mmCIF file of C-alpha atoms and ligand atoms in Angstrom:
data_model
loop_
_atom_site.group_PDB
_atom_site.id
_atom_site.type_symbol
_atom_site.label_atom_id
_atom_site.label_comp_id
_atom_site.label_asym_id
_atom_site.label_seq_id
_atom_site.Cartn_x
_atom_site.Cartn_y
_atom_site.Cartn_z
ATOM 1 C CA MET A 1 0.000 0.000 0.000
ATOM 2 C CA ALA A 2 3.052 2.266 -0.311
ATOM 3 C CA ILE A 3 1.488 3.861 -3.396
ATOM 4 C CA VAL A 4 -1.598 4.842 -1.389
ATOM 5 C CA GLU A 5 0.553 6.359 1.356
ATOM 6 C CA ARG A 6 2.515 8.333 -1.231
ATOM 7 C CA LYS A 7 -0.692 9.688 -2.718
ATOM 8 C CA LYS A 8 -1.812 10.853 0.722
ATOM 9 C CA GLN A 9 1.501 12.528 1.445
ATOM 10 C CA ARG A 10 1.447 14.370 -1.834
ATOM 11 C CA ALA A 11 -2.121 15.503 -1.191
ATOM 12 C CA ARG A 12 -1.148 16.887 2.225
ATOM 13 C CA ALA A 13 1.739 18.780 0.691
ATOM 14 C CA SER A 14 -0.377 20.344 -2.056
ATOM 15 C CA ALA A 15 -3.118 21.194 0.444
ATOM 16 C CA THR A 16 -0.643 23.185 2.524
ATOM 17 C CA GLN A 17 0.503 24.948 -0.621
ATOM 18 C CA PHE A 18 -3.066 25.709 -1.634
ATOM 19 C CA PHE A 19 -3.995 27.221 1.754
ATOM 20 C CA ARG A 20 -0.869 29.375 1.710
ATOM 21 C CA LYS A 21 -1.774 30.674 -1.735
ATOM 22 C CA LEU A 22 -5.362 31.356 -0.679
ATOM 23 C CA GLU A 23 -4.246 33.210 2.434
ATOM 24 C CA ASN A 24 -2.124 35.484 0.304
ATOM 25 C CA LEU A 25 -4.959 36.418 -2.051
ATOM 26 C CA PRO A 26 -5.363 40.159 -2.415
ATOM 27 C CA LEU A 27 -8.487 41.528 -0.753
ATOM 28 C CA ALA A 28 -11.374 41.308 -3.175
ATOM 29 C CA ILE A 29 -13.397 44.504 -3.129
ATOM 30 C CA GLY A 30 -17.104 44.116 -2.741
ATOM 31 C CA SER A 31 -17.144 40.480 -1.768
ATOM 32 C CA THR A 32 -19.175 39.679 1.256
ATOM 33 C CA LEU A 33 -19.703 36.996 3.815
ATOM 34 C CA GLU A 34 -23.164 35.933 2.726
ATOM 35 C CA LEU A 35 -21.918 32.457 1.958
ATOM 36 C CA MET A 36 -21.786 29.882 4.758
ATOM 37 C CA SER A 37 -24.708 31.226 6.680
ATOM 38 C CA SER A 38 -26.712 31.322 3.482
ATOM 39 C CA LEU A 39 -26.011 27.631 3.058
ATOM 40 C CA LEU A 40 -28.106 27.037 6.117
ATOM 41 C CA VAL A 41 -31.028 28.814 4.556
ATOM 42 C CA THR A 42 -33.253 26.233 2.961
ATOM 43 C CA CYS A 43 -33.785 26.662 -0.710
ATOM 44 C CA GLU A 44 -37.485 25.961 -0.649
ATOM 45 C CA ASP A 45 -38.846 29.451 -0.322
ATOM 46 C CA GLU A 46 -37.899 30.536 -3.806
ATOM 47 C CA SER A 47 -39.913 33.105 -5.617
ATOM 48 C CA SER A 48 -38.498 33.986 -9.012
ATOM 49 C CA ALA A 49 -37.932 30.646 -10.696
ATOM 50 C CA GLU A 50 -35.091 31.311 -13.127
ATOM 51 C CA SER A 51 -32.552 32.989 -10.886
ATOM 52 C CA SER A 52 -33.498 30.921 -7.875
ATOM 53 C CA LEU A 53 -32.787 27.721 -9.786
ATOM 54 C CA GLU A 54 -29.340 29.094 -10.511
ATOM 55 C CA THR A 55 -28.862 30.075 -6.889
ATOM 56 C CA ARG A 56 -30.094 26.736 -5.706
ATOM 57 C CA ARG A 57 -27.591 24.938 -7.920
ATOM 58 C CA LEU A 58 -24.797 27.209 -6.799
ATOM 59 C CA ILE A 59 -25.596 26.538 -3.154
ATOM 60 C CA LEU A 60 -25.895 22.802 -3.777
ATOM 61 C CA ASP A 61 -22.586 22.792 -5.636
ATOM 62 C CA ILE A 62 -20.882 24.619 -2.790
ATOM 63 C CA ALA A 63 -22.379 22.270 -0.229
ATOM 64 C CA GLN A 64 -21.420 19.182 -2.216
ATOM 65 C CA THR A 65 -17.869 20.301 -3.033
ATOM 66 C CA GLN A 66 -17.337 21.259 0.607
ATOM 67 C CA ALA A 67 -18.590 17.887 1.787
ATOM 68 C CA LEU A 68 -16.312 16.213 -0.753
ATOM 69 C CA ALA A 69 -13.336 18.275 0.348
ATOM 70 C CA LEU A 70 -13.986 17.313 3.957
ATOM 71 C CA LYS A 71 -14.416 13.643 3.127
ATOM 72 C CA LEU A 72 -11.306 13.440 0.930
ATOM 73 C CA ASP A 73 -9.297 15.516 3.412
ATOM 74 C CA THR A 74 -10.223 13.076 6.139
ATOM 75 C CA GLU A 75 -9.170 10.114 4.016
ATOM 76 C CA LYS A 76 -5.789 11.684 3.429
ATOM 77 C CA GLY A 77 -5.195 13.088 6.899
ATOM 78 C CA ILE A 78 -5.602 16.766 6.017
ATOM 79 C CA ASP A 79 -7.158 18.497 9.023
ATOM 80 C CA ASN A 80 -6.385 22.149 8.424
ATOM 81 C CA ASN A 81 -8.607 22.991 5.458
ATOM 82 C CA ILE A 82 -9.577 26.636 5.772
ATOM 83 C CA LEU A 83 -12.362 26.264 3.202
ATOM 84 C CA TRP A 84 -14.302 24.313 5.808
ATOM 85 C CA PRO A 85 -15.704 26.209 8.812
ATOM 86 C CA LYS A 86 -14.195 25.065 12.100
ATOM 87 C CA ASN A 87 -16.611 25.039 15.047
ATOM 88 C CA SER A 88 -18.847 27.258 12.906
ATOM 89 C CA ASP A 89 -16.016 29.801 12.655
ATOM 90 C CA ILE A 90 -15.405 30.926 9.100
ATOM 91 C CA HIS A 91 -11.777 31.584 8.252
ATOM 92 C CA PRO A 92 -11.214 35.329 7.590
ATOM 93 C CA VAL A 93 -9.855 34.571 4.141
ATOM 94 C CA VAL A 94 -12.963 32.637 3.231
ATOM 95 C CA LYS A 95 -15.190 35.410 4.603
ATOM 96 C CA ARG A 96 -13.862 37.677 1.893
ATOM 97 C CA LEU A 97 -15.019 35.363 -0.885
ATOM 98 C CA ASN A 98 -18.425 35.589 -2.478
ATOM 99 C CA ARG A 99 -20.270 32.409 -3.402
ATOM 100 C CA HIS A 100 -18.838 32.192 -6.889
ATOM 101 C CA GLU A 101 -15.317 32.736 -5.639
ATOM 102 C CA LEU A 102 -15.797 30.169 -2.912
ATOM 103 C CA LEU A 103 -17.026 27.597 -5.407
ATOM 104 C CA ARG A 104 -14.145 28.350 -7.757
ATOM 105 C CA ASN A 105 -11.683 27.843 -4.919
ATOM 106 C CA LEU A 106 -13.338 24.601 -3.904
ATOM 107 C CA LEU A 107 -13.196 23.320 -7.491
ATOM 108 C CA GLU A 108 -9.555 24.256 -7.745
ATOM 109 C CA TYR A 109 -8.823 22.712 -4.375
ATOM 110 C CA LEU A 110 -10.528 19.426 -5.249
ATOM 111 C CA TRP A 111 -8.596 19.280 -8.482
ATOM 112 C CA SER A 112 -5.135 20.271 -7.343
ATOM 113 C CA VAL A 113 -5.186 18.403 -4.042
ATOM 114 C CA HIS A 114 -7.494 15.458 -4.678
ATOM 115 C CA GLY A 115 -7.474 14.969 -8.444
ATOM 116 C CA VAL A 116 -11.217 15.489 -8.558
ATOM 117 C CA SER A 117 -12.894 17.101 -11.539
ATOM 118 C CA TYR A 118 -16.221 17.937 -9.930
ATOM 119 C CA TYR A 119 -18.186 18.997 -13.003
ATOM 120 C CA GLY A 120 -16.243 16.466 -15.079
ATOM 121 C CA ILE A 121 -17.728 13.824 -12.722
ATOM 122 C CA GLN A 122 -14.340 12.177 -12.379
ATOM 123 C CA GLU A 123 -11.808 11.314 -9.736
ATOM 124 C CA SER A 124 -8.324 10.352 -10.803
ATOM 125 C CA GLU A 125 -6.901 7.208 -9.243
ATOM 126 C CA GLU A 126 -3.397 8.217 -10.043
ATOM 127 C CA ASP A 127 -0.945 9.991 -7.864
ATOM 128 C CA VAL A 128 0.112 12.811 -10.143
ATOM 129 C CA GLY A 129 0.551 16.497 -9.565
ATOM 130 C CA PHE A 130 -2.469 18.489 -10.685
ATOM 131 C CA THR A 131 -2.252 22.157 -11.431
ATOM 132 C CA GLY A 132 -4.706 24.898 -12.238
ATOM 133 C CA VAL A 133 -8.367 24.153 -12.679
ATOM 134 C CA PRO A 134 -9.575 21.351 -14.952
ATOM 135 C CA GLU A 135 -11.852 21.991 -17.900
ATOM 136 C CA ASP A 136 -14.548 21.988 -15.336
ATOM 137 C CA VAL A 137 -17.829 23.439 -16.508
ATOM 138 C CA PRO A 138 -21.327 22.382 -15.553
ATOM 139 C CA HIS A 139 -23.695 20.977 -18.165
ATOM 140 C CA TYR A 140 -26.976 21.714 -16.478
ATOM 141 C CA GLU A 141 -28.641 22.160 -19.858
ATOM 142 C CA GLU A 142 -28.134 18.457 -20.646
ATOM 143 C CA ASP A 143 -30.933 16.060 -19.810
ATOM 144 C CA GLY A 144 -30.182 14.017 -16.692
ATOM 145 C CA TRP A 145 -26.774 15.576 -16.217
ATOM 146 C CA GLU A 146 -27.519 17.127 -12.839
ATOM 147 C CA GLU A 147 -28.892 13.850 -11.462
ATOM 148 C CA LYS A 148 -25.751 12.084 -12.662
ATOM 149 C CA LEU A 149 -23.565 14.716 -11.011
ATOM 150 C CA ARG A 150 -25.360 14.610 -7.665
ATOM 151 C CA LEU A 151 -25.609 10.833 -7.550
ATOM 152 C CA PHE A 152 -21.959 10.237 -8.492
ATOM 153 C CA TRP A 153 -20.653 12.461 -5.728
ATOM 154 C CA GLN A 154 -23.215 11.271 -3.207
ATOM 155 C CA LEU A 155 -21.922 7.744 -3.760
ATOM 156 C CA ARG A 156 -18.337 8.941 -3.492
ATOM 157 C CA LEU A 157 -19.159 10.604 -0.181
ATOM 158 C CA LYS A 158 -20.134 7.175 1.099
ATOM 159 C CA GLY A 159 -17.297 5.320 -0.633
ATOM 160 C CA GLU A 160 -13.539 5.160 -0.511
ATOM 161 C CA ASP A 161 -10.515 6.290 -2.473
ATOM 162 C CA PRO A 162 -10.514 4.508 -5.873
ATOM 163 C CA LEU A 163 -6.760 3.887 -5.685
ATOM 164 C CA GLU A 164 -7.073 2.426 -2.221
ATOM 165 C CA ARG A 165 -10.023 0.316 -3.314
ATOM 166 C CA ARG A 166 -8.097 -0.955 -6.331
ATOM 167 C CA ALA A 167 -5.024 -1.750 -4.239
ATOM 168 C CA ALA A 168 -7.161 -3.627 -1.722
ATOM 169 C CA THR A 169 -8.980 -5.495 -4.497
ATOM 170 C CA LYS A 170 -5.649 -6.554 -6.021
ATOM 171 C CA ASP A 171 -4.370 -7.776 -2.663
ATOM 172 C CA ILE A 172 -7.549 -9.746 -2.100
ATOM 173 C CA GLU A 173 -7.405 -11.288 -5.585
ATOM 174 C CA ALA A 174 -3.790 -12.343 -5.046
ATOM 175 C CA ALA A 175 -4.672 -13.877 -1.691
ATOM 176 C CA VAL A 176 -7.583 -15.779 -3.231
ATOM 177 C CA ASP A 177 -5.263 -17.127 -5.963
ATOM 178 C CA LYS A 178 -2.876 -18.260 -3.267
ATOM 179 C CA ALA A 179 -5.635 -19.952 -1.299
ATOM 180 C CA ILE A 180 -6.849 -21.775 -4.414
ATOM 181 C CA ASN A 181 -3.304 -22.867 -5.211
ATOM 182 C CA SER A 182 -2.737 -24.199 -1.738
ATOM 183 C CA SER A 183 -5.900 -26.250 -1.738
ATOM 184 C CA VAL A 184 -4.527 -28.360 -4.608
ATOM 185 C CA VAL A 185 -3.259 -31.707 -3.329
ATOM 186 C CA LYS A 186 -0.461 -33.926 -4.637
ATOM 187 C CA VAL A 187 -1.181 -37.604 -5.156
ATOM 188 C CA GLU A 188 0.649 -40.476 -6.817
ATOM 189 C CA ASP A 189 -1.112 -42.694 -9.310
ATOM 190 C CA GLU A 190 -0.527 -46.501 -9.688
ATOM 191 C CA SER A 191 2.565 -45.982 -11.843
ATOM 192 C CA MET A 192 3.976 -43.685 -9.152
ATOM 193 C CA ASP A 193 3.602 -40.595 -11.335
ATOM 194 C CA LEU A 194 2.885 -37.414 -9.502
ATOM 195 C CA ILE A 195 -0.605 -36.103 -10.179
ATOM 196 C CA TYR A 196 -2.731 -33.415 -8.601
ATOM 197 C CA GLY A 197 -6.208 -33.243 -7.215
ATOM 198 C CA CYS A 198 -8.401 -30.213 -6.674
ATOM 199 C CA GLY A 199 -8.638 -30.902 -2.933
ATOM 200 C CA VAL A 200 -12.413 -31.190 -2.853
ATOM 201 C CA THR A 201 -13.190 -34.393 -0.943
ATOM 202 C CA ALA A 202 -15.924 -35.663 -3.201
ATOM 203 C CA CYS A 203 -13.897 -35.126 -6.370
ATOM 204 C CA SER A 204 -11.232 -37.502 -7.625
ATOM 205 C CA ARG A 205 -10.374 -36.097 -11.012
ATOM 206 C CA PRO A 206 -6.618 -36.291 -11.660
ATOM 207 C CA PHE A 207 -4.606 -33.443 -13.139
ATOM 208 C CA TYR A 208 -1.088 -33.290 -14.418
ATOM 209 C CA SER A 209 -0.265 -29.784 -13.290
ATOM 210 C CA VAL A 210 -1.138 -27.466 -10.415
ATOM 211 C CA GLU A 211 -2.454 -24.929 -12.932
ATOM 212 C CA SER A 212 -4.948 -27.311 -14.485
ATOM 213 C CA ALA A 213 -6.115 -28.423 -11.038
ATOM 214 C CA CYS A 214 -6.656 -24.748 -10.116
ATOM 215 C CA GLU A 215 -8.458 -24.086 -13.371
ATOM 216 C CA HIS A 216 -10.723 -27.027 -12.724
ATOM 217 C CA LEU A 217 -11.357 -25.895 -9.153
ATOM 218 C CA ARG A 218 -12.460 -22.466 -10.368
ATOM 219 C CA ALA A 219 -14.614 -23.897 -13.152
ATOM 220 C CA SER A 220 -16.220 -26.848 -11.389
ATOM 221 C CA HIS A 221 -16.424 -25.960 -7.710
ATOM 222 C CA PRO A 222 -17.781 -22.427 -7.498
ATOM 223 C CA LEU A 223 -19.026 -22.995 -3.940
ATOM 224 C CA THR A 224 -15.569 -23.960 -2.710
ATOM 225 C CA VAL A 225 -14.078 -20.941 -4.470
ATOM 226 C CA ALA A 226 -16.741 -18.648 -3.032
ATOM 227 C CA SER A 227 -16.062 -19.898 0.462
ATOM 228 C CA LEU A 228 -12.299 -19.338 0.012
ATOM 229 C CA GLU A 229 -13.046 -15.803 -1.192
ATOM 230 C CA THR A 230 -15.253 -15.126 1.797
ATOM 231 C CA GLN A 231 -12.541 -16.358 4.156
ATOM 232 C CA VAL A 232 -9.891 -14.187 2.512
ATOM 233 C CA GLN A 233 -12.110 -11.097 2.463
ATOM 234 C CA GLY A 234 -13.056 -11.607 6.089
ATOM 235 C CA GLN A 235 -9.394 -11.814 7.001
ATOM 236 C CA PHE A 236 -8.658 -8.610 5.068
ATOM 237 C CA TYR A 237 -11.465 -6.633 6.614
ATOM 238 C CA TYR A 238 -10.505 -7.856 10.060
ATOM 239 C CA GLU A 239 -6.859 -6.867 9.584
ATOM 240 C CA ASN A 240 -7.858 -3.545 8.102
ATOM 241 C CA TYR A 241 -10.227 -2.887 10.973
ATOM 242 C CA MET A 242 -7.606 -3.827 13.559
ATOM 243 C CA SER A 243 -4.881 -1.727 11.949
ATOM 244 C CA ASN A 244 -7.198 1.283 11.804
ATOM 245 C CA ALA A 245 -8.289 0.793 15.390
ATOM 246 C CA VAL A 246 -4.811 0.318 16.804
ATOM 247 C CA ALA A 247 -2.752 2.547 14.542
ATOM 248 C CA PRO A 248 -1.468 5.660 16.313
ATOM 249 C CA ALA A 249 -2.646 8.947 14.869
ATOM 250 C CA GLU A 250 -0.355 10.262 12.179
ATOM 251 C CA ASP A 251 1.822 12.916 13.706
ATOM 252 C CA ASP A 252 3.030 14.743 10.639
ATOM 253 C CA SER A 253 0.638 17.659 11.096
ATOM 254 C CA PRO A 254 1.235 18.775 14.671
ATOM 255 C CA ASN A 255 -1.081 21.409 16.106
ATOM 256 C CA HIS A 256 1.834 23.028 17.890
ATOM 257 C CA SER A 257 3.499 23.772 14.574
ATOM 258 C CA ALA A 258 6.109 26.483 14.873
ATOM 259 C CA SER A 259 5.350 28.108 11.540
HETATM 260 ZN ZN1 LIG B 1 -12.640 -31.292 -8.413
#
């Protein structure tokens, strides 16, 4: 899982960079602090349809990108994101942004730190440096696009990092292969030649290689294979759970930082 750890480290580094850049933004004239508190206002009491639909989408986009930022930050151990209000305190830098500026910053943050193209409905699995803002424009005019957007990110908010998921899936697959391999048994036939059996008690088919015994096991004994898979997955989830429960908190972002 070294690749996952590297991705997290890089994300923490670019987050720090991003916050520093944001804190050094020149004061925008005329921008106000209507944003966070306005997020709490429910969008139901709309009067003029056209502009309120736009406002509603803007507010939803801000809420969803903020939730995403928080979720992805948590996954990667970033706990100093100034775009997210802490104990309902809004960071002074963020107070100076209007809604559009806040959203733009969130989009840029998600892209450069987390490899997420929000309006592109995509999250990169790779650990590469992202710069600038992606070609990230909404397509609200397209039929069904908004539903797709909301649903995709809602699922991501409940899910896990695609790279981490892929790494875990690979590990599990390899462990299942190993388990299948080790259930193959060696036997000798009458002429003392070495042959192999699939290891299932009720089955006596002979094979001349481990590979063909494994192939047969997969093809002919799906229940045995399924039970091996369940065992392996259970073991993985248990280990993962234990390592998360026992692991000491990462100490590379101390609160008593001297900077
Ligand atoms: Zn068999």
